[in-house]
CSV table of C-alpha atoms in Angstrom, one decimal:
chain,number,residue,atom,x,y,z
A,5,MET,CA,-27.5,-26.8,10.7
A,6,THR,CA,-24.9,-27.1,8.3
A,7,GLU,CA,-23.4,-23.9,6.6
A,8,LYS,CA,-24.2,-23.4,2.9
A,9,ARG,CA,-22.6,-21.1,0.3
A,10,ILE,CA,-24.0,-19.3,-2.2
A,11,ALA,CA,-23.6,-17.1,-5.3
A,12,PHE,CA,-25.0,-14.5,-7.2
A,13,ILE,CA,-24.7,-12.8,-10.0
A,14,ALA,CA,-26.8,-10.8,-12.7
A,15,ASP,CA,-26.9,-9.0,-15.6
A,16,ILE,CA,-24.4,-11.1,-17.6
A,17,HIS,CA,-26.0,-10.1,-21.0
A,18,HIS,CA,-24.4,-12.7,-23.0
A,19,TYR,CA,-23.7,-11.6,-26.6
A,20,SER,CA,-22.4,-14.2,-29.1
A,21,GLU,CA,-19.9,-13.7,-31.6
A,22,LYS,CA,-21.9,-14.6,-34.4
A,23,LEU,CA,-24.0,-11.1,-34.4
A,24,GLY,CA,-20.4,-9.7,-35.5
A,25,ASN,CA,-17.7,-8.8,-33.2
A,26,SER,CA,-15.3,-6.2,-35.6
A,27,GLY,CA,-16.0,-3.4,-37.9
A,28,ARG,CA,-17.0,0.3,-37.0
A,29,ALA,CA,-20.6,0.0,-35.9
A,30,TYR,CA,-19.2,-3.2,-33.7
A,31,GLU,CA,-16.8,-0.6,-32.5
A,32,LEU,CA,-19.2,2.2,-31.6
A,33,ARG,CA,-21.7,0.1,-30.0
A,34,GLU,CA,-18.7,-1.9,-28.0
A,35,GLY,CA,-17.6,1.6,-26.9
A,36,SER,CA,-20.8,3.4,-25.5
A,37,ASP,CA,-21.1,0.0,-23.2
A,38,GLN,CA,-19.7,0.2,-19.4
A,39,LYS,CA,-20.0,-4.0,-19.8
A,40,CYS,CA,-18.2,-6.1,-22.4
A,41,LEU,CA,-19.8,-7.6,-25.5
A,42,LYS,CA,-17.8,-10.1,-27.5
A,43,GLU,CA,-16.1,-10.8,-24.1
A,44,THR,CA,-18.9,-12.0,-22.6
A,45,GLY,CA,-18.7,-15.9,-23.4
A,46,ALA,CA,-14.7,-15.8,-22.0
A,47,ILE,CA,-16.0,-13.9,-18.7
A,48,LEU,CA,-19.1,-15.9,-17.8
A,49,ASP,CA,-16.7,-19.7,-18.7
A,50,SER,CA,-14.3,-18.2,-16.2
A,51,ALA,CA,-16.2,-17.4,-13.6
A,52,PHE,CA,-17.8,-21.0,-14.2
A,53,SER,CA,-15.2,-22.7,-13.7
A,54,ARG,CA,-14.2,-20.3,-10.4
A,55,PHE,CA,-17.3,-21.5,-8.7
A,56,LEU,CA,-16.6,-25.6,-9.6
A,57,GLY,CA,-14.1,-25.4,-7.9
A,58,GLU,CA,-15.3,-23.5,-5.1
A,59,ASP,CA,-17.2,-25.0,-2.4
A,60,ILE,CA,-20.9,-23.4,-2.7
A,61,ASP,CA,-24.1,-25.2,-2.4
A,62,ALA,CA,-26.0,-23.6,-5.3
A,63,LEU,CA,-25.7,-20.6,-8.1
A,64,CYS,CA,-28.7,-17.4,-8.3
A,65,ILE,CA,-28.4,-15.6,-11.8
A,66,ALA,CA,-30.7,-12.6,-11.3
A,67,GLY,CA,-31.5,-11.5,-15.1
A,68,ASP,CA,-30.7,-10.1,-18.3
A,69,ILE,CA,-29.0,-13.1,-19.4
A,70,THR,CA,-28.4,-12.0,-22.9
A,71,ASN,CA,-27.6,-8.9,-24.7
A,72,ASP,CA,-30.9,-8.2,-25.9
A,73,GLY,CA,-33.1,-11.8,-26.2
A,74,GLU,CA,-31.3,-12.6,-29.3
A,75,LYS,CA,-31.7,-16.7,-30.1
A,76,VAL,CA,-28.5,-17.1,-31.3
A,77,SER,CA,-27.0,-15.9,-27.2
A,78,HIS,CA,-29.8,-17.7,-25.9
A,79,GLU,CA,-28.6,-20.8,-27.4
A,80,GLU,CA,-25.0,-20.2,-26.6
A,81,VAL,CA,-25.8,-19.6,-23.0
A,82,SER,CA,-28.6,-21.9,-22.0
A,83,GLU,CA,-26.0,-24.7,-23.3
A,84,LYS,CA,-23.2,-22.9,-20.4
A,85,PHE,CA,-25.9,-22.9,-18.0
A,86,ARG,CA,-26.8,-27.2,-18.7
A,87,LYS,CA,-23.4,-28.2,-17.9
A,88,PHE,CA,-22.6,-26.3,-14.8
A,89,SER,CA,-26.2,-27.4,-13.6
A,90,GLU,CA,-25.0,-31.1,-14.2
A,91,LYS,CA,-22.3,-30.2,-10.9
A,92,LYS,CA,-24.3,-27.1,-9.2
A,93,LYS,CA,-27.7,-26.3,-8.7
A,94,LEU,CA,-28.7,-23.3,-11.1
A,95,TYR,CA,-31.7,-21.1,-10.2
A,96,VAL,CA,-32.2,-18.6,-12.6
A,97,ILE,CA,-34.4,-15.4,-13.8
A,98,THR,CA,-35.1,-13.7,-17.2
A,99,SER,CA,-35.7,-9.9,-17.6
A,100,THR,CA,-36.3,-7.3,-20.4
A,101,HIS,CA,-33.2,-7.7,-22.5
A,102,ASP,CA,-33.7,-11.4,-22.7
A,103,TRP,CA,-37.0,-10.7,-24.0
A,104,CYS,CA,-36.0,-7.6,-26.2
A,105,SER,CA,-38.9,-5.7,-24.4
A,106,ASP,CA,-37.8,-2.5,-26.7
A,107,ARG,CA,-38.0,-4.7,-30.2
A,108,ASN,CA,-34.2,-3.1,-31.2
A,109,PRO,CA,-32.3,-6.9,-31.8
A,110,ARG,CA,-29.0,-6.3,-33.8
A,111,ARG,CA,-26.1,-7.2,-35.3
A,112,PHE,CA,-23.2,-5.7,-37.0
A,113,GLU,CA,-21.3,-5.9,-40.1
A,114,GLY,CA,-19.0,-3.1,-41.3
A,115,GLU,CA,-20.8,0.0,-40.7
A,116,SER,CA,-24.4,-1.4,-40.9
A,117,ILE,CA,-26.5,-2.4,-38.2
A,118,PHE,CA,-29.3,-5.0,-39.1
A,119,ASN,CA,-32.2,-5.3,-36.8
A,120,ASP,CA,-33.3,-8.7,-38.7
A,121,VAL,CA,-32.5,-10.6,-35.8
A,122,GLU,CA,-34.3,-13.7,-34.2
A,123,THR,CA,-35.2,-13.7,-30.6
A,124,LEU,CA,-37.5,-15.3,-27.7
A,125,SER,CA,-40.8,-14.7,-26.4
A,126,PRO,CA,-41.2,-14.6,-22.6
A,127,GLU,CA,-43.2,-18.1,-23.3
A,128,GLU,CA,-40.3,-19.3,-25.2
A,129,LEU,CA,-37.9,-17.8,-22.0
A,130,THR,CA,-40.0,-20.3,-19.6
A,131,ALA,CA,-39.5,-23.3,-22.1
A,132,LEU,CA,-36.1,-22.4,-22.4
A,133,TYR,CA,-35.1,-22.0,-18.5
A,134,GLU,CA,-37.4,-24.0,-16.8
A,135,SER,CA,-35.7,-27.1,-16.1
A,136,PHE,CA,-33.4,-25.2,-14.0
A,137,GLY,CA,-33.3,-25.9,-10.4
A,138,LYS,CA,-37.1,-27.6,-11.1
A,139,GLU,CA,-36.5,-30.4,-8.7
A,140,ASP,CA,-36.6,-27.6,-6.2
A,141,VAL,CA,-39.7,-26.0,-6.6
A,142,ILE,CA,-41.9,-25.6,-3.8
A,143,SER,CA,-44.6,-22.9,-5.5
A,144,GLU,CA,-45.5,-21.1,-8.6
A,145,TYR,CA,-47.1,-18.2,-10.4
A,146,LYS,CA,-47.3,-17.4,-13.8
A,147,THR,CA,-47.6,-13.8,-14.7
A,148,PRO,CA,-49.7,-12.0,-17.8
A,149,LEU,CA,-46.1,-12.1,-20.1
A,150,GLY,CA,-45.8,-15.9,-19.6
A,151,LEU,CA,-42.8,-15.9,-17.3
A,152,VAL,CA,-43.1,-17.8,-14.3
A,153,SER,CA,-42.4,-16.7,-10.8
A,154,ARG,CA,-40.8,-19.8,-8.3
A,155,CYS,CA,-40.5,-20.4,-4.8
A,156,PHE,CA,-37.4,-23.2,-4.3
A,157,LYS,CA,-36.3,-24.9,-1.6
A,158,VAL,CA,-33.1,-24.2,-1.8
A,159,CYS,CA,-31.1,-26.5,1.3
A,160,GLU,CA,-32.8,-27.3,4.6
A,161,GLY,CA,-33.8,-24.2,6.3
A,162,LEU,CA,-34.1,-21.7,3.2
A,163,CYS,CA,-35.7,-20.7,0.5
A,164,LEU,CA,-35.3,-18.9,-2.7
A,165,LEU,CA,-38.3,-17.0,-4.0
A,166,ALA,CA,-37.0,-15.7,-7.5
A,167,VAL,CA,-39.5,-13.5,-9.1
A,168,HIS,CA,-40.3,-11.9,-12.4
A,169,ASP,CA,-41.6,-8.2,-12.0
A,170,ASP,CA,-41.3,-7.7,-16.1
A,171,CYS,CA,-44.7,-5.4,-17.3
A,172,ASP,CA,-46.4,-6.7,-13.8
A,173,GLY,CA,-47.0,-3.8,-12.1
A,174,VAL,CA,-49.6,-0.6,-12.3
A,175,GLY,CA,-49.7,0.6,-16.0
A,176,GLY,CA,-47.4,-2.1,-17.6
A,177,LYS,CA,-44.2,-0.9,-15.5
A,178,SER,CA,-41.8,-3.7,-14.0
A,179,GLY,CA,-43.5,-4.4,-10.2
A,180,TYR,CA,-46.1,-6.9,-9.5
A,181,SER,CA,-49.9,-7.0,-9.4
A,182,GLU,CA,-52.1,-7.3,-6.3
A,183,GLU,CA,-52.4,-11.4,-7.1
A,184,HIS,CA,-48.3,-12.1,-7.7
A,185,LEU,CA,-47.6,-9.8,-4.5
A,186,THR,CA,-50.2,-11.7,-2.6
A,187,TRP,CA,-48.7,-15.0,-3.7
A,188,MET,CA,-45.3,-13.6,-2.5
A,189,VAL,CA,-46.4,-12.6,1.0
A,190,ASN,CA,-48.0,-16.1,0.9
A,191,GLU,CA,-44.7,-17.9,0.4
A,192,ILE,CA,-42.6,-15.7,2.9
A,193,GLU,CA,-45.5,-17.0,5.5
A,194,LYS,CA,-45.8,-20.7,4.5
A,195,ALA,CA,-41.9,-20.7,4.7
A,196,LYS,CA,-42.1,-19.3,8.1
A,197,ALA,CA,-44.5,-21.5,9.0
A,198,ARG,CA,-42.4,-24.5,7.8
A,199,GLY,CA,-39.1,-22.9,10.0
A,200,ASP,CA,-37.7,-21.9,7.0
A,201,LYS,CA,-36.3,-18.6,6.2
A,202,CYS,CA,-37.0,-16.7,2.8
A,203,ILE,CA,-34.5,-14.5,0.7
A,204,ALA,CA,-35.6,-13.1,-2.5
A,205,MET,CA,-34.7,-12.0,-6.3
A,206,GLU,CA,-35.7,-9.9,-8.8
A,207,HIS,CA,-34.8,-8.3,-11.6
A,208,HIS,CA,-35.6,-4.3,-11.4
A,209,LEU,CA,-34.6,-2.7,-8.4
A,210,LEU,CA,-37.0,-2.7,-5.2
A,211,LEU,CA,-35.0,0.4,-3.7
A,212,HIS,CA,-32.8,3.6,-4.9
A,213,PRO,CA,-29.2,2.4,-4.1
A,214,PHE,CA,-28.4,6.2,-4.5
A,215,CYS,CA,-30.9,8.6,-5.3
A,216,ARG,CA,-33.7,9.4,-7.9
A,217,PHE,CA,-31.3,11.7,-9.8
A,218,ILE,CA,-29.3,8.4,-10.5
A,219,ASN,CA,-31.5,5.5,-10.5
A,220,SER,CA,-34.9,7.2,-11.7
A,221,GLY,CA,-36.5,4.9,-13.8
A,222,GLN,CA,-34.3,1.7,-12.6
A,223,SER,CA,-36.5,0.4,-9.7
A,224,ILE,CA,-39.9,-1.3,-9.8
A,225,GLY,CA,-43.8,0.4,-9.9
A,226,ASP,CA,-44.8,1.5,-6.1
A,227,ASN,CA,-41.3,0.0,-5.2
A,228,PHE,CA,-41.6,1.5,-1.4
A,229,GLU,CA,-45.0,0.5,-1.0
A,230,VAL,CA,-43.7,-3.3,-2.2
A,231,ALA,CA,-40.8,-3.3,-0.4
A,232,GLU,CA,-43.2,-2.1,3.1
A,233,ARG,CA,-45.5,-5.3,2.3
A,234,LEU,CA,-43.1,-7.2,2.3
A,235,ALA,CA,-40.4,-6.5,4.8
A,236,ASP,CA,-43.5,-6.6,7.2
A,237,ALA,CA,-44.7,-10.2,5.8
A,238,GLY,CA,-40.9,-11.8,6.7
A,239,LEU,CA,-38.8,-11.1,4.1
A,240,ARG,CA,-35.1,-10.0,5.0
A,241,LEU,CA,-33.1,-10.2,1.9
A,242,MET,CA,-33.8,-9.2,-1.6
A,243,PHE,CA,-31.2,-9.7,-4.0
A,244,VAL,CA,-31.8,-7.3,-7.6
A,245,GLY,CA,-29.4,-6.3,-10.8
A,246,HIS,CA,-30.4,-4.5,-13.2
A,247,SER,CA,-28.4,-1.1,-12.4
A,248,HIS,CA,-24.6,-2.8,-13.0
A,249,MET,CA,-23.8,-1.1,-9.9
A,250,GLN,CA,-22.8,-3.1,-6.7
A,251,ARG,CA,-24.2,-1.2,-3.5
A,252,THR,CA,-26.4,-2.4,-0.4
A,253,THR,CA,-29.5,-0.5,0.9
A,254,GLU,CA,-31.6,-1.0,3.6
A,255,PHE,CA,-34.8,-0.1,4.1
A,256,VAL,CA,-37.6,-0.1,7.5
A,257,SER,CA,-40.9,-0.3,7.5
A,258,ALA,CA,-43.6,1.5,9.5
A,259,LYS,CA,-43.6,-1.3,11.9
A,260,GLY,CA,-39.7,-1.2,12.6
A,261,ASN,CA,-39.3,-4.3,9.7
A,262,LYS,CA,-36.0,-4.0,8.0
A,263,ILE,CA,-35.1,-5.5,4.5
A,264,THR,CA,-31.6,-5.5,3.0
A,265,GLN,CA,-31.2,-5.3,-1.1
A,266,VAL,CA,-28.1,-6.2,-2.7
A,267,ASN,CA,-27.9,-4.7,-6.0
A,268,LEU,CA,-25.5,-7.0,-7.9
A,269,GLY,CA,-23.8,-5.4,-10.5
A,270,SER,CA,-23.0,-6.6,-14.2
A,271,LEU,CA,-20.6,-9.8,-14.3
A,272,THR,CA,-19.7,-8.8,-17.4
A,273,GLY,CA,-18.4,-5.1,-16.6
A,274,TYR,CA,-16.3,-3.6,-14.2
A,275,PRO,CA,-16.1,-4.5,-11.5
A,276,ALA,CA,-17.1,-8.2,-12.5
A,277,PRO,CA,-19.1,-8.4,-9.1
A,278,ILE,CA,-19.8,-11.7,-7.3
A,279,THR,CA,-21.4,-11.7,-3.6
A,280,TYR,CA,-21.7,-15.2,-1.8
A,281,LEU,CA,-24.5,-15.7,1.0
A,282,THR,CA,-23.4,-17.6,3.6
A,283,PHE,CA,-26.1,-19.2,5.7
A,284,LYS,CA,-26.5,-20.8,9.0
A,285,GLY,CA,-29.8,-20.7,11.0
A,286,ASP,CA,-30.8,-17.6,11.4
A,287,ARG,CA,-27.8,-15.6,10.0
A,288,ALA,CA,-26.7,-14.5,6.3
A,289,VAL,CA,-23.1,-13.3,5.9
A,290,LEU,CA,-23.0,-11.7,2.7
A,291,GLU,CA,-19.3,-10.9,0.7
A,292,THR,CA,-18.4,-9.2,-2.7
A,293,LYS,CA,-15.6,-10.6,-4.4
A,294,CYS,CA,-14.4,-9.5,-8.0
A,295,LEU,CA,-13.2,-12.2,-10.6
A,296,GLU,CA,-9.8,-11.5,-11.4
A,297,LYS,CA,-9.1,-12.9,-14.9
A,298,PHE,CA,-10.6,-14.1,-17.4
A,299,THR,CA,-9.4,-15.7,-21.2
A,300,TYR,CA,-10.3,-14.2,-24.3
A,301,GLY,CA,-8.8,-14.9,-27.8
A,302,GLY,CA,-6.2,-17.2,-26.3
A,303,ARG,CA,-5.1,-13.9,-24.1
A,304,GLU,CA,-5.4,-14.0,-20.4
A,305,LEU,CA,-7.1,-10.4,-19.0
A,306,ASP,CA,-7.1,-9.6,-15.6
A,307,PHE,CA,-9.2,-7.1,-13.9
A,308,SER,CA,-7.7,-4.1,-14.9
A,309,TYR,CA,-8.9,-4.8,-18.7
A,310,LEU,CA,-12.8,-4.3,-17.1
A,311,ARG,CA,-11.2,-1.1,-15.7
A,312,GLN,CA,-10.2,-0.1,-18.8
A,313,HIS,CA,-13.4,-0.9,-20.8
A,314,THR,CA,-15.5,0.9,-18.7
A,315,LEU,CA,-13.8,4.5,-18.8
A,316,GLY,CA,-13.7,3.9,-22.6
A,317,VAL,CA,-17.4,5.1,-22.2
A,318,LEU,CA,-15.8,8.4,-21.1
A,319,PHE,CA,-12.1,8.7,-22.8
A,320,ASN,CA,-13.5,7.2,-26.0
A,321,LEU,CA,-15.5,10.7,-26.5
A,322,LEU,CA,-12.9,13.2,-25.1
A,323,GLU,CA,-10.5,11.2,-27.7
A,324,ALA,CA,-12.1,11.7,-30.4
A,325,GLY,CA,-13.8,15.2,-29.7
A,326,SER,CA,-10.1,16.4,-29.4
A,327,ALA,CA,-9.2,14.8,-33.0
A,328,ASP,CA,-12.2,14.0,-35.0
A,329,LYS,CA,-15.3,15.8,-35.6
A,330,LYS,CA,-17.1,12.9,-37.6
A,331,ASP,CA,-15.8,10.0,-35.1
A,332,PHE,CA,-17.0,12.2,-32.1
A,333,TYR,CA,-20.7,13.0,-33.6
A,334,GLU,CA,-20.5,9.4,-34.0
A,335,ARG,CA,-19.6,8.3,-31.1
A,336,LEU,CA,-22.0,10.5,-29.2
A,337,ARG,CA,-25.0,9.0,-31.1
A,338,ALA,CA,-24.0,5.4,-30.1
A,339,ASN,CA,-24.4,6.6,-26.5
A,340,GLY,CA,-28.1,7.9,-26.9
A,341,ILE,CA,-26.9,11.8,-26.7
A,342,LYS,CA,-28.8,12.9,-30.3
A,343,ILE,CA,-27.5,16.1,-31.1
A,344,PRO,CA,-26.9,18.1,-34.3
A,345,ALA,CA,-23.3,18.0,-35.5
A,346,TYR,CA,-23.0,21.7,-35.5
A,347,ASP,CA,-19.8,22.7,-37.4
A,348,LEU,CA,-19.5,26.1,-35.9
A,349,LEU,CA,-19.8,24.7,-32.3
A,350,TYR,CA,-17.2,22.1,-32.8
A,351,PRO,CA,-14.0,24.3,-32.7
A,352,LEU,CA,-14.9,25.1,-29.2
A,353,ILE,CA,-15.9,21.6,-28.4
A,354,LYS,CA,-12.4,20.1,-29.6
A,355,VAL,CA,-11.0,22.7,-27.1
A,356,VAL,CA,-12.5,21.8,-24.0
A,357,CYS,CA,-11.9,17.8,-24.7
A,358,LYS,CA,-7.7,18.7,-25.1
A,359,LYS,CA,-8.3,21.0,-22.1
A,360,LEU,CA,-9.7,18.5,-20.0
A,361,LEU,CA,-7.3,15.0,-21.6
A,362,LYS,CA,-4.2,17.5,-20.2
A,363,ALA,CA,-5.8,19.4,-17.1
A,364,LYS,CA,-3.9,19.0,-13.4
A,365,CYS,CA,-6.2,19.0,-10.4
A,366,GLY,CA,-4.5,22.4,-9.6
A,367,GLY,CA,-5.9,24.0,-12.3
A,368,ALA,CA,-9.4,23.3,-12.5
A,369,GLY,CA,-10.0,24.0,-8.5
A,370,ARG,CA,-8.1,27.3,-8.8
A,371,LEU,CA,-10.2,28.3,-11.7
A,372,ILE,CA,-13.2,26.9,-9.1
A,373,ASN,CA,-12.3,29.0,-6.5
A,374,PHE,CA,-11.7,31.6,-8.7
A,375,PHE,CA,-15.3,32.3,-9.7
A,376,THR,CA,-16.6,31.4,-5.8
A,377,PHE,CA,-14.1,33.9,-3.9
A,378,GLY,CA,-12.4,30.8,-3.2
A,379,LYS,CA,-15.2,29.3,-0.7
A,380,ALA,CA,-15.8,26.2,-2.9
A,381,ILE,CA,-12.7,24.2,-2.6
A,382,ASP,CA,-10.2,23.7,0.3
A,383,LYS,CA,-7.0,25.3,-0.6
A,384,LYS,CA,-4.9,23.0,1.6
A,385,ALA,CA,-6.4,19.8,0.2
A,386,LEU,CA,-5.9,21.3,-3.1
A,387,LYS,CA,-2.6,22.2,-3.2
A,388,ASN,CA,-1.8,19.0,-2.0
A,389,ILE,CA,-3.7,17.1,-5.0
A,390,ARG,CA,-2.3,20.1,-8.0
A,391,ASP,CA,-0.4,17.8,-9.6
A,392,LYS,CA,-2.5,14.9,-10.0
A,393,ARG,CA,-4.5,14.8,-13.5
A,394,LEU,CA,-8.2,15.6,-13.5
A,395,LEU,CA,-9.3,12.7,-14.9
A,396,ASP,CA,-7.6,10.3,-13.0
A,397,LEU,CA,-9.9,11.5,-10.2
A,398,VAL,CA,-12.9,11.5,-12.3
A,399,SER,CA,-12.0,8.0,-13.1
A,400,ALA,CA,-11.9,7.0,-9.5
A,401,VAL,CA,-15.4,8.5,-8.6
A,402,PHE,CA,-17.1,6.8,-12.0
A,403,LEU,CA,-15.7,3.7,-11.2
A,404,SER,CA,-17.2,3.6,-7.2
A,405,VAL,CA,-20.7,4.0,-8.8
A,406,PHE,CA,-20.2,1.0,-10.3
A,407,ASP,CA,-17.6,-0.4,-7.7
A,408,GLY,CA,-19.8,0.0,-4.5
A,409,SER,CA,-16.6,2.1,-3.1
A,410,MET,CA,-14.9,-0.9,-2.9
A,411,PHE,CA,-11.7,0.6,-4.1
A,412,ILE,CA,-12.1,4.3,-2.8
A,413,ASN,CA,-9.5,4.1,-0.5
A,414,GLU,CA,-7.2,3.9,-3.2
A,415,LEU,CA,-8.0,7.9,-3.0
A,416,SER,CA,-6.2,9.9,-0.4
A,417,GLU,CA,-7.9,12.1,2.0
A,418,ASP,CA,-7.0,15.6,0.7
A,419,GLU,CA,-8.6,13.8,-2.7
A,420,LYS,CA,-12.2,12.9,-1.0
A,421,THR,CA,-12.5,16.3,0.5
A,422,VAL,CA,-12.1,18.1,-2.9
A,423,VAL,CA,-14.3,15.7,-5.0
A,424,ALA,CA,-17.0,16.1,-1.8
A,425,SER,CA,-16.5,20.2,-2.0
A,426,VAL,CA,-17.3,20.2,-5.9
A,427,GLY,CA,-20.3,17.9,-5.3
A,428,ALA,CA,-21.5,20.4,-3.0
A,429,LEU,CA,-21.1,23.3,-4.8
A,430,PRO,CA,-24.1,23.4,-7.2
A,431,SER,CA,-26.7,22.9,-4.0
A,432,ARG,CA,-24.3,26.2,-2.5
A,433,ILE,CA,-24.4,28.0,-5.4
A,434,ILE,CA,-28.4,28.0,-5.9
A,435,ASN,CA,-28.8,28.6,-2.4
A,436,LYS,CA,-27.4,32.0,-3.0
A,437,LEU,CA,-29.9,32.9,-6.5
A,438,PRO,CA,-32.9,34.8,-6.1
A,439,LEU,CA,-34.6,32.0,-8.2
A,440,LYS,CA,-38.8,31.0,-8.4
A,441,ASN,CA,-38.4,27.7,-8.1
A,442,LYS,CA,-35.4,27.2,-5.6
A,443,GLU,CA,-36.8,24.5,-4.0
A,444,LYS,CA,-37.6,22.8,-6.8
A,445,ILE,CA,-33.6,22.9,-8.1
A,446,LEU,CA,-31.9,21.8,-4.6
A,447,VAL,CA,-33.9,18.7,-4.5
A,448,THR,CA,-31.6,17.4,-7.3
A,449,THR,CA,-28.8,19.5,-6.8
A,450,ASP,CA,-28.9,17.9,-3.4
A,451,GLN,CA,-29.1,14.2,-4.7
A,452,ILE,CA,-26.1,15.4,-6.4
A,453,SER,CA,-24.6,16.5,-3.2
A,454,SER,CA,-25.3,13.3,-1.4
A,455,LEU,CA,-24.2,10.8,-4.4
A,456,THR,CA,-20.8,12.5,-4.1
A,457,ARG,CA,-20.6,12.2,-0.4
A,458,GLU,CA,-22.0,8.8,-0.6
A,459,LEU,CA,-19.4,7.9,-3.2
A,460,MET,CA,-16.5,9.3,-1.3
A,461,TYR,CA,-17.6,8.3,2.5
A,462,PRO,CA,-19.8,5.3,2.3
A,463,SER,CA,-22.2,4.8,4.5
A,464,SER,CA,-24.0,1.1,6.2
A,465,PRO,CA,-24.2,-1.3,5.4
A,466,ASP,CA,-20.5,-2.4,4.0
A,467,ASN,CA,-21.2,-3.0,0.4
A,468,VAL,CA,-18.2,-5.4,0.1
A,469,LYS,CA,-19.3,-7.7,3.7
A,470,HIS,CA,-22.4,-7.7,5.7
A,471,GLU,CA,-24.6,-9.7,8.2
A,472,VAL,CA,-28.3,-9.8,7.6
A,473,ILE,CA,-30.5,-11.4,10.4
A,474,LEU,CA,-33.1,-13.4,8.6
């Protein structure tokens, strides 16, 4: 059997610049998002150009194709898809952002936001994207929402379940009705009977890459039960999107069957990840790479542009807080933090923001150790990084959430030790306090501790390169 190579991306969130790309309202929206907005078309063009120059047999896109289901965004991105599919196979699923499930499509003009934007219904989405991969369809299942899950014959020996999980779970949550899940299980078993291997992609998470603390509400309903049934049916590999976090996770059923989930980060946000699957026989080798550059407005922008854009979510708030009360409260609201603008509180906020922008790890660490009698942070490790800017360390931790700790080795062992110590601090404090509901609080604090340790010292499987037996 010849070797086949397939690329996977997710969460393009294409935004048409016809909806506005300047002005205060747009600036606030752009500055509150980890992913880009006006640059999304240019990033996708660069990725498509890369794929056309590479030896790949197909491209799979795991949902959230547009920013908020705007018809104009769909028209632009579907045309890019059409041109690409003339040269390479393309398989696509849509998700909630593609039919604007929150009923809040937006365009921006000056300081104003308008919601008079035409969107597409789930049925219209199905009609718009049904031609991609149509010649390879083996079986279909139509959901009550009007979306169609498909089983594709990607190549000799390999099938792809491209499934829509929107509003099909219990209580209208993302997930699958019993009928839909039974169809999936049957397709997996039919593939096995034909001698084919089967992989799948859905949009929402099947497993929690980190923990419920950070991934709460991002997975499908009854996710562990679904994972159990899919694993026992013979599915070994599931690609998902939604969280914008690149992370590989494994789940083993009670019967000992393993399923691996690859959570694809957003192509149009840091680190612009692309996961390649190399398939031969019963083996799938997964390797994640990043889009290094793209051209926008006549300028070639590199990887650092996406990095700085993502960090802007943190730094824009702090810089506004240190200088401009009106700007600060507007940015809070743009980030979905709705608190009253307390005039009496702002002077304190201003001081704190200024301190944070200038703080060094040594001073912050000594302050923590003062209140914990020197037991919170390793003194030797803290001394070795005392002159490092605190926000540089915070930035590295923040970015590692999205990049699957791909670049965490850029931190020293002393820096990792300090971060892990700070993450463990809430649990250590709660354990010493005489609280009534200590166990419930510890569930959250222990998750914080596990999260920070996982970011600094990623466990198996590797988020960059990993092999799965199908």
